[in-house]
Short mmCIF file of C-alpha atoms in Angstrom, two decimals:
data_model
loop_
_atom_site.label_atom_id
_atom_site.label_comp_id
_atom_site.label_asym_id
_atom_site.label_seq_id
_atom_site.Cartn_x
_atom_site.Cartn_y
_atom_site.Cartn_z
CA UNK A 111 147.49 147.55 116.04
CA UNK A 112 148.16 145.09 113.35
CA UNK A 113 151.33 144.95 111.03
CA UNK A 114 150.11 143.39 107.50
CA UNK A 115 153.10 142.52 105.31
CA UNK A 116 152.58 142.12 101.31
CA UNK A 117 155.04 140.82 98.67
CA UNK A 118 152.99 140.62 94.99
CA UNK A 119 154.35 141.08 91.51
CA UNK A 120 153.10 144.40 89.43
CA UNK A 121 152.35 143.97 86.02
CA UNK A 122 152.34 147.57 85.73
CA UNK A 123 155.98 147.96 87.02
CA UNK A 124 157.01 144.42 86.26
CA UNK A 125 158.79 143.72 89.15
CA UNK A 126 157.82 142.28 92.56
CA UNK A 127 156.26 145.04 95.39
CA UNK A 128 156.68 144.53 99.08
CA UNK A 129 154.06 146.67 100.88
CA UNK A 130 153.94 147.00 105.06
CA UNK A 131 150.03 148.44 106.12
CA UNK A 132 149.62 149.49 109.89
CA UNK A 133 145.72 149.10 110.88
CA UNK A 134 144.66 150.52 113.68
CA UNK A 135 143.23 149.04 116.74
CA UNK A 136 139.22 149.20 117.68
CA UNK A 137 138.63 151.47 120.88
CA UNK A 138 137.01 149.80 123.45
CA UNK A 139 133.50 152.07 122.54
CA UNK A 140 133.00 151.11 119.31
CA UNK A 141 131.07 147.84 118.00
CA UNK A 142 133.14 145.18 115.95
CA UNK A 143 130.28 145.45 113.28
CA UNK A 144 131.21 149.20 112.65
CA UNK A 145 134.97 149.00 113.00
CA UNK A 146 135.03 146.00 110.13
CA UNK A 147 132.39 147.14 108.20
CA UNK A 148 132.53 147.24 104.71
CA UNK A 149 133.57 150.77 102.59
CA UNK A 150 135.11 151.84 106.18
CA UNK A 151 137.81 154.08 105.76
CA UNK A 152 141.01 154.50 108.12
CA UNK A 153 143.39 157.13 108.13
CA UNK A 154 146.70 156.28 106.38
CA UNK A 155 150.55 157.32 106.48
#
């Protein structure tokens, strides 16, 4: 798992927005080309 921590400003709410993402980790079965491949979509909270 990998924590990915975000600060950026919003123009749309005109103030600054700190974001946290949680990705998940690749299982052991599955190819490094398909886990990072582009369009992929993960399952969020």
């Amino acid at each position: 798992m990998a924590l990915v921590d975000l600060q950026f400003r919003s123009k749309y709410l005109s103030s600054e927005v700190h974001v946290k993402v949680i990705l998940p980790d690749k299982s052991d079965t599955m190819r490094p080309s398909d886990f990072f491949s582009e369009g992929r979509r993960y399952k969020v909270l």
